[in-house]
Protein backbone atom coordinates (compact mmCIF):
# COMPACT_ATOMS: atom_id res chain seq x y z
CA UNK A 1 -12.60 -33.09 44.66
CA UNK A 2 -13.96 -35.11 41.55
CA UNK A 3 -10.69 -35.63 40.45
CA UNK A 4 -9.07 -36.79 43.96
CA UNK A 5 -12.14 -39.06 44.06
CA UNK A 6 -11.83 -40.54 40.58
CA UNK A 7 -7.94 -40.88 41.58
CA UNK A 8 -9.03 -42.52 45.29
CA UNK A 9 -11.48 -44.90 43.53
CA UNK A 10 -8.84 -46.16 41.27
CA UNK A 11 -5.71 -47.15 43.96
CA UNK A 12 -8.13 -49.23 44.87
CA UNK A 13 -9.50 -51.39 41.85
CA UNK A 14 -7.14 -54.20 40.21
CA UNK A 15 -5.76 -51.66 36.83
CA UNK A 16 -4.21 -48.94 38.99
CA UNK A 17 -2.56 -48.05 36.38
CA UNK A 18 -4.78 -47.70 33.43
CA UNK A 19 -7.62 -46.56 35.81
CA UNK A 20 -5.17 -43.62 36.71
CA UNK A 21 -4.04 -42.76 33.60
CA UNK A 22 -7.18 -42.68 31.75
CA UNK A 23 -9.05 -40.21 34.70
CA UNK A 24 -6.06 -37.72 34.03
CA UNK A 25 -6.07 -37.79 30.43
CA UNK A 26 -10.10 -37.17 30.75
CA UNK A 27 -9.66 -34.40 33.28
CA UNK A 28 -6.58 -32.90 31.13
CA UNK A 29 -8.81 -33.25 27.96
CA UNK A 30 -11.77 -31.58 29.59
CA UNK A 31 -9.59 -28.44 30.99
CA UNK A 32 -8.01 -27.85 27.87
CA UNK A 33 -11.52 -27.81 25.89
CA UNK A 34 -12.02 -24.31 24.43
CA UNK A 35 -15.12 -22.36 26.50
CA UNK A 36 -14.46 -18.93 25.28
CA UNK A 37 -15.20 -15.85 27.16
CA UNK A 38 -17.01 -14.16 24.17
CA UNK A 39 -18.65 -15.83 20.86
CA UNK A 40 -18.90 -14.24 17.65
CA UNK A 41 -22.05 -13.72 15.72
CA UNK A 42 -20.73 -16.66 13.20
CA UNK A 43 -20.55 -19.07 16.57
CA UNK A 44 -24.55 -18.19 17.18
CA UNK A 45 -25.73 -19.08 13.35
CA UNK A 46 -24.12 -22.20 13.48
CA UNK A 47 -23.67 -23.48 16.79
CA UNK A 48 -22.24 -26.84 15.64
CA UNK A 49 -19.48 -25.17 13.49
CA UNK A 50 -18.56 -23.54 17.05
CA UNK A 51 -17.91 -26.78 18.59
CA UNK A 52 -16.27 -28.54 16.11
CA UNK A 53 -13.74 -26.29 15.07
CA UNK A 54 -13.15 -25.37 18.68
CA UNK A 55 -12.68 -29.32 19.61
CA UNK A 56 -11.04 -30.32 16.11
CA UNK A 57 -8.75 -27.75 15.57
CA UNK A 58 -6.44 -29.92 13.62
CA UNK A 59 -9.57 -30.51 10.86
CA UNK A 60 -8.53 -27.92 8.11
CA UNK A 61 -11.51 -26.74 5.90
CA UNK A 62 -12.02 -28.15 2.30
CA UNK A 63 -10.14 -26.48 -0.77
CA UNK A 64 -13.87 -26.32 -2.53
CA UNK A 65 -15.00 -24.65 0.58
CA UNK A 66 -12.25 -22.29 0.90
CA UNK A 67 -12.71 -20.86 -2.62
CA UNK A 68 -16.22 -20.43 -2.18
CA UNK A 69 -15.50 -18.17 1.12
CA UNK A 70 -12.65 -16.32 -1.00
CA UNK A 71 -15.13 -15.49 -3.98
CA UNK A 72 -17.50 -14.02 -1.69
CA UNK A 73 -14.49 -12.08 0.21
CA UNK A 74 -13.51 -10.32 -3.66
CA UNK A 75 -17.20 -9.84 -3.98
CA UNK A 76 -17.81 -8.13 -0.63
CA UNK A 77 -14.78 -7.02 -2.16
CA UNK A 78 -16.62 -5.30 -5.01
CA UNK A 79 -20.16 -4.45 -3.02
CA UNK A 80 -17.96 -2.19 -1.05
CA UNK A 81 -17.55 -0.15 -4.16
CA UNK A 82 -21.47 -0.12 -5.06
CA UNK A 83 -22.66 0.98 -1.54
CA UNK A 84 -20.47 3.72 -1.11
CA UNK A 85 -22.03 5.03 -3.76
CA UNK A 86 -25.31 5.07 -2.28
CA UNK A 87 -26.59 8.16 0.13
CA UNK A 88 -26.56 7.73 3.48
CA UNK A 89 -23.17 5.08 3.17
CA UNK A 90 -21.48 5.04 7.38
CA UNK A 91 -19.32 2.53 7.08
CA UNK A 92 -18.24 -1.02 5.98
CA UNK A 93 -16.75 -4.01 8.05
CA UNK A 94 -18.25 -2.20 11.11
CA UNK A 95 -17.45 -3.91 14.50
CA UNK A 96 -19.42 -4.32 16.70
CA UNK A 97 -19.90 -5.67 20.80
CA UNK A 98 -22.98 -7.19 22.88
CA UNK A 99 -21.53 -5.00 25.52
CA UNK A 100 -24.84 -2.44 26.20
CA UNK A 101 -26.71 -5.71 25.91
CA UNK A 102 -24.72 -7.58 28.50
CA UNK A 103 -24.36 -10.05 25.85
CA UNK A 104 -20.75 -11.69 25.39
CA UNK A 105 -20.69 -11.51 21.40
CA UNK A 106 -18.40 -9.27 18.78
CA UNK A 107 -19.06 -9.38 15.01
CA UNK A 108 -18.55 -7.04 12.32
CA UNK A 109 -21.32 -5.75 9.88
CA UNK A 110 -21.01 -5.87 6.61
CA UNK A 111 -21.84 -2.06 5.09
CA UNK A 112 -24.52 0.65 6.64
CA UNK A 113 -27.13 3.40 5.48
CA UNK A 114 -27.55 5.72 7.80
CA UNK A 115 -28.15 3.44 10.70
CA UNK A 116 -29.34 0.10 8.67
CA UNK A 117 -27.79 -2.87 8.95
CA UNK A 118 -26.57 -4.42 5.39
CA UNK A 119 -26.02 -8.19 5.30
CA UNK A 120 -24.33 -8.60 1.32
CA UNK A 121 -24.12 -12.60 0.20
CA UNK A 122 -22.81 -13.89 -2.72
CA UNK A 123 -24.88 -17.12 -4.10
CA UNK A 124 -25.43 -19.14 -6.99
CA UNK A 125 -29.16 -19.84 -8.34
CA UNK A 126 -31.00 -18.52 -10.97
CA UNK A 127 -33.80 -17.06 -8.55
CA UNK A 128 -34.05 -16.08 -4.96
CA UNK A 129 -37.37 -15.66 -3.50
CA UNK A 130 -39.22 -14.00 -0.21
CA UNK A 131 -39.48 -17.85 0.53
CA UNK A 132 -35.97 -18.78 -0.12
CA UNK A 133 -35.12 -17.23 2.81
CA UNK A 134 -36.84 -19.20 5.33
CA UNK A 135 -36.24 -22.32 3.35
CA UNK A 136 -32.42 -21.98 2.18
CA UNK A 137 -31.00 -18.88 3.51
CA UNK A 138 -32.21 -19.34 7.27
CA UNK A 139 -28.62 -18.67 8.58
CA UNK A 140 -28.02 -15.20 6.40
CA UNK A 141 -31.20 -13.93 7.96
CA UNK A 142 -30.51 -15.02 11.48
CA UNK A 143 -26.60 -12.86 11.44
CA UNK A 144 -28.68 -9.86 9.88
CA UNK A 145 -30.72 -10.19 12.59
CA UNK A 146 -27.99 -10.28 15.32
CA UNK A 147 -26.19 -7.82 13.90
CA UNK A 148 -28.66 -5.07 14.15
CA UNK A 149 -29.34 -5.81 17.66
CA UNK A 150 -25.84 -5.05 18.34
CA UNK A 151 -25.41 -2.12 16.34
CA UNK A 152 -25.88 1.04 19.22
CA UNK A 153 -27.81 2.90 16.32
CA UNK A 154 -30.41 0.57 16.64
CA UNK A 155 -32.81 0.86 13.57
CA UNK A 156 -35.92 -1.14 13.14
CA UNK A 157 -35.11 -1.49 9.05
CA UNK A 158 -32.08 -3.42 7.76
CA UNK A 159 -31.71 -5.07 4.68
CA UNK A 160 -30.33 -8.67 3.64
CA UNK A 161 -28.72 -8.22 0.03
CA UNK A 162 -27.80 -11.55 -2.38
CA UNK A 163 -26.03 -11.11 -5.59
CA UNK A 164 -26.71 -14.35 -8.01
CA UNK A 165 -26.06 -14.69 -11.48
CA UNK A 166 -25.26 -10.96 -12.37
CA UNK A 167 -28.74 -9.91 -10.30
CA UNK A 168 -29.37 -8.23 -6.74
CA UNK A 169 -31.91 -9.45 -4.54
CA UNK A 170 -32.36 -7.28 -2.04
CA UNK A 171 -34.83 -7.54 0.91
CA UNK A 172 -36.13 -4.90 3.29
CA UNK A 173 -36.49 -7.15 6.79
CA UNK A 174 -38.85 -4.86 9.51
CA UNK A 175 -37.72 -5.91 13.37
CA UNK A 176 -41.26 -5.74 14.84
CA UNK A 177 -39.98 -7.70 18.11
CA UNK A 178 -36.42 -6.86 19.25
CA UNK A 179 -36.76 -8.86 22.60
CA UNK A 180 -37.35 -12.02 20.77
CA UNK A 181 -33.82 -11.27 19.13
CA UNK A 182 -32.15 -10.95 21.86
CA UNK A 183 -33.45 -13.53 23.83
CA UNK A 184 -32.62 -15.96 20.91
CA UNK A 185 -29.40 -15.19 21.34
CA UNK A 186 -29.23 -15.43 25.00
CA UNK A 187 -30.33 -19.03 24.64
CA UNK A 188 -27.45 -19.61 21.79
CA UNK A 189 -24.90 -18.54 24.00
CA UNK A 190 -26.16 -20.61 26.94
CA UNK A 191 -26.45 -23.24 24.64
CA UNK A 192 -23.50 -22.85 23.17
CA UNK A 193 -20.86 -22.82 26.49
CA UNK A 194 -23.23 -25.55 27.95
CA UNK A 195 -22.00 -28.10 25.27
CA UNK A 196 -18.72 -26.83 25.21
CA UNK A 197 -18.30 -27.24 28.93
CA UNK A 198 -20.06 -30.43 29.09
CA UNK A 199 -18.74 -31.80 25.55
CA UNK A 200 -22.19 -31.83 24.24
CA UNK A 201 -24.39 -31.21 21.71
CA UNK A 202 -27.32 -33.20 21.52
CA UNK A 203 -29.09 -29.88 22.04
CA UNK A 204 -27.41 -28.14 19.24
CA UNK A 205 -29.48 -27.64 15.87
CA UNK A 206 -28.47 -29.00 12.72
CA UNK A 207 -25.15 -27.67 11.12
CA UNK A 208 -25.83 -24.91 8.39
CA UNK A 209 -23.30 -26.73 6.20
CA UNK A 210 -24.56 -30.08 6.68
CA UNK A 211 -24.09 -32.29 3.30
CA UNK A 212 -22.21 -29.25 1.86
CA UNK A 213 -18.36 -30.73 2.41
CA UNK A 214 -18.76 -30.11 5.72
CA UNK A 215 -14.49 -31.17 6.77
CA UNK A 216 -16.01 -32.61 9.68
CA UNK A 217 -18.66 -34.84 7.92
CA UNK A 218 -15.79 -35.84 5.80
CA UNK A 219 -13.28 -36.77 8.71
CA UNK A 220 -16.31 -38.85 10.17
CA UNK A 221 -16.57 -36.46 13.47
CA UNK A 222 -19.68 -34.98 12.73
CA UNK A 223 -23.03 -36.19 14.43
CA UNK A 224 -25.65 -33.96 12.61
CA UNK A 225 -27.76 -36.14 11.22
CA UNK A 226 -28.90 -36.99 14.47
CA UNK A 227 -29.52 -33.37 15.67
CA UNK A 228 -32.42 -31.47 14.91
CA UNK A 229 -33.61 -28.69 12.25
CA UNK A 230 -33.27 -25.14 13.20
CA UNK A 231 -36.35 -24.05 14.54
CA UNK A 232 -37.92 -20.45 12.80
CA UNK A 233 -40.84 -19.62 14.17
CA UNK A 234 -39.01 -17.02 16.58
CA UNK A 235 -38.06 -15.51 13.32
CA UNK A 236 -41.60 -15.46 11.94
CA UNK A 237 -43.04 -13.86 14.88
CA UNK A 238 -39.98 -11.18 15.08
CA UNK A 239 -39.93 -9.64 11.49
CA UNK A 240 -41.91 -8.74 8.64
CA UNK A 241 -39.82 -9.54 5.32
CA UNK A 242 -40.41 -7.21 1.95
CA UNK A 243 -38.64 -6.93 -1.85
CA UNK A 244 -36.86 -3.65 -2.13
CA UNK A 245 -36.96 -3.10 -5.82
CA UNK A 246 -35.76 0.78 -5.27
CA UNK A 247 -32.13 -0.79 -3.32
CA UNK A 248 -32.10 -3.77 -6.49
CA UNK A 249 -32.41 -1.36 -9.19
CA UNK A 250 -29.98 1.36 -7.85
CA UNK A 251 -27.38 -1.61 -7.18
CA UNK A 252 -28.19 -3.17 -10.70
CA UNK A 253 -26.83 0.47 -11.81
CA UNK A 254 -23.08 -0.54 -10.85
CA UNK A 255 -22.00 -2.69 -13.40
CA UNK A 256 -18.49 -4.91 -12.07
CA UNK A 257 -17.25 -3.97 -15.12
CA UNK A 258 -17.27 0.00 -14.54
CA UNK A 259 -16.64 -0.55 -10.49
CA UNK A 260 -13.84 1.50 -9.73
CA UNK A 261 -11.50 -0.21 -7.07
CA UNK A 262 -8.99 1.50 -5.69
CA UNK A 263 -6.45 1.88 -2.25
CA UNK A 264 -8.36 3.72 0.40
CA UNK A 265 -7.28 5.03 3.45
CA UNK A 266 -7.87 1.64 5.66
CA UNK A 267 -5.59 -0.15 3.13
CA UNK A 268 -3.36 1.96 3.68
CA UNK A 269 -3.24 1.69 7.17
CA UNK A 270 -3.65 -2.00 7.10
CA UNK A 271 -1.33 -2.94 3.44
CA UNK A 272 -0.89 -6.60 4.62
CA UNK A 273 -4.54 -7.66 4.90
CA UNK A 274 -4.99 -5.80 1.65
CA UNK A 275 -1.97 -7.06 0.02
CA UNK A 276 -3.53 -10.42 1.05
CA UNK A 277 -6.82 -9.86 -0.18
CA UNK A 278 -5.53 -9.14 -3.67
CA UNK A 279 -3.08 -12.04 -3.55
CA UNK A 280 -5.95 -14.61 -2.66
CA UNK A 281 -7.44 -13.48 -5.50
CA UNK A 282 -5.52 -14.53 -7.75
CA UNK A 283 -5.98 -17.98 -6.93
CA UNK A 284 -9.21 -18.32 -7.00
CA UNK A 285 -10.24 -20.64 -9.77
CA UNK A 286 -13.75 -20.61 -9.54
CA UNK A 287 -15.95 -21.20 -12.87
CA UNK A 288 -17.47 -17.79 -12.61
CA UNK A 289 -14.70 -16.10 -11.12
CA UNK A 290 -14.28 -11.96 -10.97
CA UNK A 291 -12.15 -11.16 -13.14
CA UNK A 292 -9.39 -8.96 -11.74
CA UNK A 293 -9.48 -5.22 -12.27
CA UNK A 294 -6.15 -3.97 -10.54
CA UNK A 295 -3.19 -2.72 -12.60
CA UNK A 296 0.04 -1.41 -10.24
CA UNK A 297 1.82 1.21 -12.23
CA UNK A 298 5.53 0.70 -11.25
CA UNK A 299 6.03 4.55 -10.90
CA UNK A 300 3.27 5.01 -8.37
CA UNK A 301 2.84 4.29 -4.32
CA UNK A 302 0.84 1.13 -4.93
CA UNK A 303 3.75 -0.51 -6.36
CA UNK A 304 6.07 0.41 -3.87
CA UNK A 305 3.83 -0.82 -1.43
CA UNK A 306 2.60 -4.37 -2.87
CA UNK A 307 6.03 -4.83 -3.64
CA UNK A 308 7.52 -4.33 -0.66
CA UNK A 309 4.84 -6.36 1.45
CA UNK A 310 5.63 -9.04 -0.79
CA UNK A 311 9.14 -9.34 -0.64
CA UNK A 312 8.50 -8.89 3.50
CA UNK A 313 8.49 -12.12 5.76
CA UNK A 314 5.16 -11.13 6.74
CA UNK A 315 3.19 -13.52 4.17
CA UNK A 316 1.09 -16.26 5.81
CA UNK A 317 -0.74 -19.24 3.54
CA UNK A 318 -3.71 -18.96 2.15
CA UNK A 319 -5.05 -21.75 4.27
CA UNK A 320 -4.48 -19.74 7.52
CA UNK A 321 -5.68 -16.57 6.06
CA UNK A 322 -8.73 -18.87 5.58
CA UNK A 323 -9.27 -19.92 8.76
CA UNK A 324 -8.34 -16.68 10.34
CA UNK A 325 -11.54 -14.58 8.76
CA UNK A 326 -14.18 -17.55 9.22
C-alpha cells in the first residue's frame, strides 16, 4: 500500500517521472537488502561488520587483512595438533545451532575438552594480561561466550587461549550467569535484523575493526566514529575470568617445530578445503610467518591426491576462499 501511495502521490506532482523512478529504485533497493533468516556468531561480535558486508558486497577485504586471517587459519592450523594431544580432546571446528535456545544463530567452535568450550587466537604483543581482555580483546571473549551457550553440553568452564610471540596465554573464564548470555544475544539479533530491515545502525556499537584497515573505512562507507563503544558490564556481571598456568604450560610443551601435521580422516573426506588450506599457505608472506612443515612423497596417497585436486577445475582464488570462511 506504501508503495501504491508513494506511486499515487507522484502522478500527481510536476516530475512524474523522476518522482516515479526514484520510489521504485528505493522500494527495489530496500527488498533486495539482505535480512537473513539466521546470523552467525561472527554477525553478533561485530554487528557493524554484519551490515556492511551484507549492504556492500562489492567492498572486497584488504590484502593486509586477508593475510592476517590466513596466518591465524595455519595457526588454528597447528593448535589443532597441540590439543589433540591433550586428555579429554572431543572435537575441533565443532558446529553448532541456537536451535534448543530458539535462537536463530550457527557457528562453529574452535576445539573441546570434554565439554569446554576452546576459543584459540593468534595475536601479536609481547604480553597479554587478565586486563587485556576487557580492554583489547572484548570481541574474542564475547564469541567464547556465545559459543558455549550454544554448545548442548553446556559447561560452566571454557577457556579463551592466545598464542603471541612463541607464548600461550590461556584463561579459564567461569559462566556464573548464563541468562545474561543469552539475553545479550537476543538483543544482538534484534538489533541486528532491525537495522538491516530499516537500513540502520545508529544503534549498532562501534566496529571491532575500527582504525584497523577496516575496507569500509577505506572506501569512505563506514560511519563508526559516530557510533558508540561496546558496552561490558553484562560481561562483568556474567563471568569470573582466571590464568590457567596448568593449560599454558602443557601447551608450551608442543613446540611448532616437533608438531606433527598430517592428513586425517576429515581431509580426506573434504581434500579440496584441505588442498586449499595448504595452498593459501604458501602465500602468506607475513614477517613471522609458519614456516611450512609438509613434504608430499610422490610414491604415497597424499601426492596423488594434492595433485590431482590441483590439476582439477575445482580451484577458487584466494580472495573468495577469504571471504567464504569470515
Amino acid at each position: 500500500m506504501q508503495l501504491l501511495q508513494g506511486v499515487k502521490e507522484a502522478i500527481i506532482s510536476d516530475n512524474i517521472n523522476h518522482n516515479i523512478t526514484k520510489i521504485l529504485e528505493d522500494s527495489i533497493k530496500k527488498k533486495t537488502f539482505d535480512v537473513p533468516d539466521y546470523l552467525y556468531v561472527t554477525d553478533l561480535i561485530n554487528p557493524v561488520n554484519s551490515y556492511y558486508s551484507r549492504k556492500y558486497k562489492e567492498i572486497e577485504i584488504g590484502n593486509d587483512i586477508y593475510l592476517r586471517m590466513k596466518l591465524g587459519e595455519e595457526y588454528h592450523f597447528m593448535a589443532r595438533g597441540w590439543f589433540e594431544q591433550m586428555d579429554g580432546f572431543s572435537g575441533y571446528e565443532i558446529p553448532v545451532n541456537g536451535s534448543h535456545l530458539n535462537l536463530n544463530v550457527v557457528g562453529r567452535i574452535d576445539f573441546m575438552i570434554n565439554n569446554s568450550v576452546i576459543e584459540f587466537k593468534l595475536k601479536s604483543r609481547e604480553n597479554i594480561e587478565i586486563e587485556d581482555l576487557y580492554k583489547d580483546y572484548l570481541s574474542d571473549l564475547e564469541q567464547l561466550l556465545f559459543y558455549s551457550v550454544l554448545n548442548k553440553n553446556y559447561s560452566d568452564i571454557n577457556y579463551l587461549v592466545f598464542y603471541s610471540s612463541g607464548n600461550f596465554y590461556a584463561y579459564k573464564i567461569h559462566i556464573k550467569n548464563r541468562d545474561n548470555i543469552i539475553n545479550e544475544m537476543v538483543y544482538r539479533i534484534d538489533l541486528i535484523k532491525r537495522g538491516l530491515y530499516n537500513d540502520d545502525i545508529s544503534n549498532f556499537p562501534r566496529c571491532t575493526y575500527f582504525t584497523h584497515g577496516c575496507p569500509f573505512q577505506e572506501n569512505n562507507v563506514c560511519n563508526c566514529s559516530k557510533l558508540k563503544l561496546k558496552d561490558d558490564k553484562w560481561i562483568i556481571n556474567s563471568i569470573n575470568i582466571s590464568e590457567d598456568g596448568e593449560l599454558e604450560n602443557s601447551l608450551n610443551n608442543y613446540s611448532i617445530e616437533n608438531t606433527r601435521l598430517d592428513i586425517r580422516n576429515i581431509d580426506l573426506i573434504y581434500p579440496r578445503r584441505y588442498y586449499h588450506r595448504i595452498r593459501n599457505d604458501r602465500e602468506i608472506q607475513a614477517e613471522n610467518r609458519l614456516k611450512s612443515t609438509f613434504n608430499y612423497d610422490k610414491n604415497n596417497i597424499k601426492f596423488f591426491m594434492m595433485d590431482a585436486i590441483e590439476t582439477s577445475a575445482l580451484a577458487i582464488s584466494s580472495q573468495e576462499y577469504a571471504l567464504k570462511i569470515r
